mmCIF file of C-alpha atoms in Angstrom:
data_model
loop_
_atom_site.group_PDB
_atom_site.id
_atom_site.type_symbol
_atom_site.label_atom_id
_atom_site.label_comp_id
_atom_site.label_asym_id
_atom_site.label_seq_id
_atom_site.Cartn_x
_atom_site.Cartn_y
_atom_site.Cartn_z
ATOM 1 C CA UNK A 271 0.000 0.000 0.000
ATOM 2 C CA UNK A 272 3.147 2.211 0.490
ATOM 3 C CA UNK A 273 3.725 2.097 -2.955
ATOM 4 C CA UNK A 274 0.415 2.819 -3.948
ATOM 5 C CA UNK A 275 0.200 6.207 -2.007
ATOM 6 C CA UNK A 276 3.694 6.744 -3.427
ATOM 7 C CA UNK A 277 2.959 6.362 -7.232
ATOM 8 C CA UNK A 278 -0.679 8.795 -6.141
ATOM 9 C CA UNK A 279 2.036 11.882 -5.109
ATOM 10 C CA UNK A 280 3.982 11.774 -7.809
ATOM 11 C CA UNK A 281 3.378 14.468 -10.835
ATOM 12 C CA UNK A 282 2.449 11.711 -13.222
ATOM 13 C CA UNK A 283 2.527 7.969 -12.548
ATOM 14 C CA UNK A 284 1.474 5.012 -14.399
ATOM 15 C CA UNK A 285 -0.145 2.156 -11.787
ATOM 16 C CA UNK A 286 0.104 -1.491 -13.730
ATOM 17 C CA UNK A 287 -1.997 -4.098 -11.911
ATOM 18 C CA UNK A 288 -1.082 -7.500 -13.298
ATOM 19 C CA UNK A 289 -1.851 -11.059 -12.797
ATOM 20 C CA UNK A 290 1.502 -13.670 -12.806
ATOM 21 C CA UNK A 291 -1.503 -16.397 -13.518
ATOM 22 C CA UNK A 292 -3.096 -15.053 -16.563
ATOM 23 C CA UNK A 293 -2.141 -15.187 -20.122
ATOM 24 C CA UNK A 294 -3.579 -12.032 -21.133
ATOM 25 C CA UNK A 295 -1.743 -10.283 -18.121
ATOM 26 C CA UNK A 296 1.593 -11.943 -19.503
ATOM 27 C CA UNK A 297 1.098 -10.141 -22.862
ATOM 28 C CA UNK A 298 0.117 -6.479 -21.216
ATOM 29 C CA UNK A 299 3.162 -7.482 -18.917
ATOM 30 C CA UNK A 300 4.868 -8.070 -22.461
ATOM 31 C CA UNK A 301 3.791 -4.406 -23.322
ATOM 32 C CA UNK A 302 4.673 -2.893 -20.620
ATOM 33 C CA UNK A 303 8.643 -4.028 -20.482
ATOM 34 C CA UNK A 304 8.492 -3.101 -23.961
ATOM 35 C CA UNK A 305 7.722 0.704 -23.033
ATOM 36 C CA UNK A 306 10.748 0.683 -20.015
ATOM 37 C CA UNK A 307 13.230 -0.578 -22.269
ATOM 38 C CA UNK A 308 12.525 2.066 -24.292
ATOM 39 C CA UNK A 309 11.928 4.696 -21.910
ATOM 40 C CA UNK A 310 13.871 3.500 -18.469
ATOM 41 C CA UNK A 311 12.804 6.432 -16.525
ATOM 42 C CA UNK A 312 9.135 5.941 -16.429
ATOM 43 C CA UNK A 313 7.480 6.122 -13.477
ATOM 44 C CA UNK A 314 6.050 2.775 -13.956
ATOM 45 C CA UNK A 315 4.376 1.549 -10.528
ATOM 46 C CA UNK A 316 3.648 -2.646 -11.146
ATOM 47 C CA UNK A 317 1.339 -4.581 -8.332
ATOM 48 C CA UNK A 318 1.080 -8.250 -8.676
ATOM 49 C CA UNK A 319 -2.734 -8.720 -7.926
ATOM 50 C CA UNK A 320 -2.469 -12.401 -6.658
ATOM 51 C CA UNK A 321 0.374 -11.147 -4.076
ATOM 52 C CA UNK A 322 -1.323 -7.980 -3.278
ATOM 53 C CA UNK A 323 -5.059 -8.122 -3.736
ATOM 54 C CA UNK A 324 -5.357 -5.498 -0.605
ATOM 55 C CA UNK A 325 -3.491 -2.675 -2.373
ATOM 56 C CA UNK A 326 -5.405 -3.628 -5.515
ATOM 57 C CA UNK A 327 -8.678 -2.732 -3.749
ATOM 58 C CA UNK A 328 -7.124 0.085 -2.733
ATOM 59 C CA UNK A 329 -6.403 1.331 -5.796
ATOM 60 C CA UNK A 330 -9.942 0.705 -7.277
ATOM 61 C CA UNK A 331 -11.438 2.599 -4.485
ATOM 62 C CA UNK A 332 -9.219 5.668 -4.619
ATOM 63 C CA UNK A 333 -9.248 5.938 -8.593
ATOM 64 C CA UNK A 334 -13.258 4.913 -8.072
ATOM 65 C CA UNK A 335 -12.301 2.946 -11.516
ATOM 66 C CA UNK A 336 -13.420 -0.523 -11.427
ATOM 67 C CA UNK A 337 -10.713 -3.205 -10.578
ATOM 68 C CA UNK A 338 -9.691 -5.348 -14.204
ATOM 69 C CA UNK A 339 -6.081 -7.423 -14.560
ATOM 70 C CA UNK A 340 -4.177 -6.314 -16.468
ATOM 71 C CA UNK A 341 -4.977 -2.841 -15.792
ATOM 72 C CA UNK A 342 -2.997 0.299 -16.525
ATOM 73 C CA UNK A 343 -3.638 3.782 -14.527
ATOM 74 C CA UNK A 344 -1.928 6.593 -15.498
ATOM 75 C CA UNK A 345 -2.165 9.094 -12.361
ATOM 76 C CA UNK A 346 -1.536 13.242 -12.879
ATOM 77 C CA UNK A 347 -0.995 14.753 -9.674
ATOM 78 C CA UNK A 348 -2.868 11.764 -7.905
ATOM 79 C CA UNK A 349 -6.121 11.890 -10.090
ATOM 80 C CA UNK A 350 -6.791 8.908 -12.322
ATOM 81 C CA UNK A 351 -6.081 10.683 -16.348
ATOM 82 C CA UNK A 352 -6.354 7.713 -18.131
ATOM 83 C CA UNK A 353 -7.108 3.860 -18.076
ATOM 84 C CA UNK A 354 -6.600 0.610 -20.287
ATOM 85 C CA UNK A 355 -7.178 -2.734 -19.286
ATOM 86 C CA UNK A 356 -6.517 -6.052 -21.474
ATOM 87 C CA UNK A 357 -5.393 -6.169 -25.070
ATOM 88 C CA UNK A 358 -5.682 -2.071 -24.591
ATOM 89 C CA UNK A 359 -2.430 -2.368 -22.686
ATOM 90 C CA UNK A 360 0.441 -1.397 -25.468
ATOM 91 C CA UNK A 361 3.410 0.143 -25.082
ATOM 92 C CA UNK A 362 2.899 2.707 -27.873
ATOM 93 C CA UNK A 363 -0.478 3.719 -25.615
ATOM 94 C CA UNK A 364 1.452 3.914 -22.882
ATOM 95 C CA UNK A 365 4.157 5.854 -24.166
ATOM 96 C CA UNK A 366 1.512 8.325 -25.251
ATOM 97 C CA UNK A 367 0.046 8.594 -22.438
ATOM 98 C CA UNK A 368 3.174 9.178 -20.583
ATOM 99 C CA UNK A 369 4.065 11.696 -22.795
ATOM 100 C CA UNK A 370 6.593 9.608 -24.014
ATOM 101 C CA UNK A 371 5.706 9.408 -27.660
ATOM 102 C CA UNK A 372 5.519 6.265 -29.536
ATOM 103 C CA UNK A 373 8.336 4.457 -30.947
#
């Protein structure tokens, strides 16, 4: 839960709940390393849902978005901006959204 009010004070933050156990999870998981090996310094917050199902409720009832895995929350100045969940998870979306750009 520490980590989770951490990633809500930072300027801009992007919350990825995952699942180790689902195979739709390992491809948004895919997605997402894709997006930190091309931009290293993202303030990429990941929460295993299985490990951590606590925080994850936590997160659903301070973004008041409803709790999917894989989920992506991108947080600007601790206010929910943006949200993906599933095959919506991409690391070109992500980087956009991060103000990253694409490739």
């Amino acid at each position: 839960r520490q980590e989770v009010d951490a990633a809500f004070e930072q300027e801009r933050a992007l919350l990825y709940k995952h699942s180790t156990r689902c195979p739709i999870s390992a491809a948004a998981h895919g997605e997402v390393q894709r997006l930190l090996q091309r931009h290293p310094d993202a303030p990429v917050y990941m929460l295993d849902v299985n490990l951590s199902r606590d925080a994850s409720r936590y997160v659903a009832e301070r973004t008041g978005i409803e709790h999917h895995s894989p989920q992506a929350i991108l947080l600007r100045g601790g206010s929910p901006a943006w949200h993906a969940s599933h095959l919506d998870i991409t690391a070109d979306a992500l980087a956009e959204q991060l103000g990253g750009g694409g490739r």
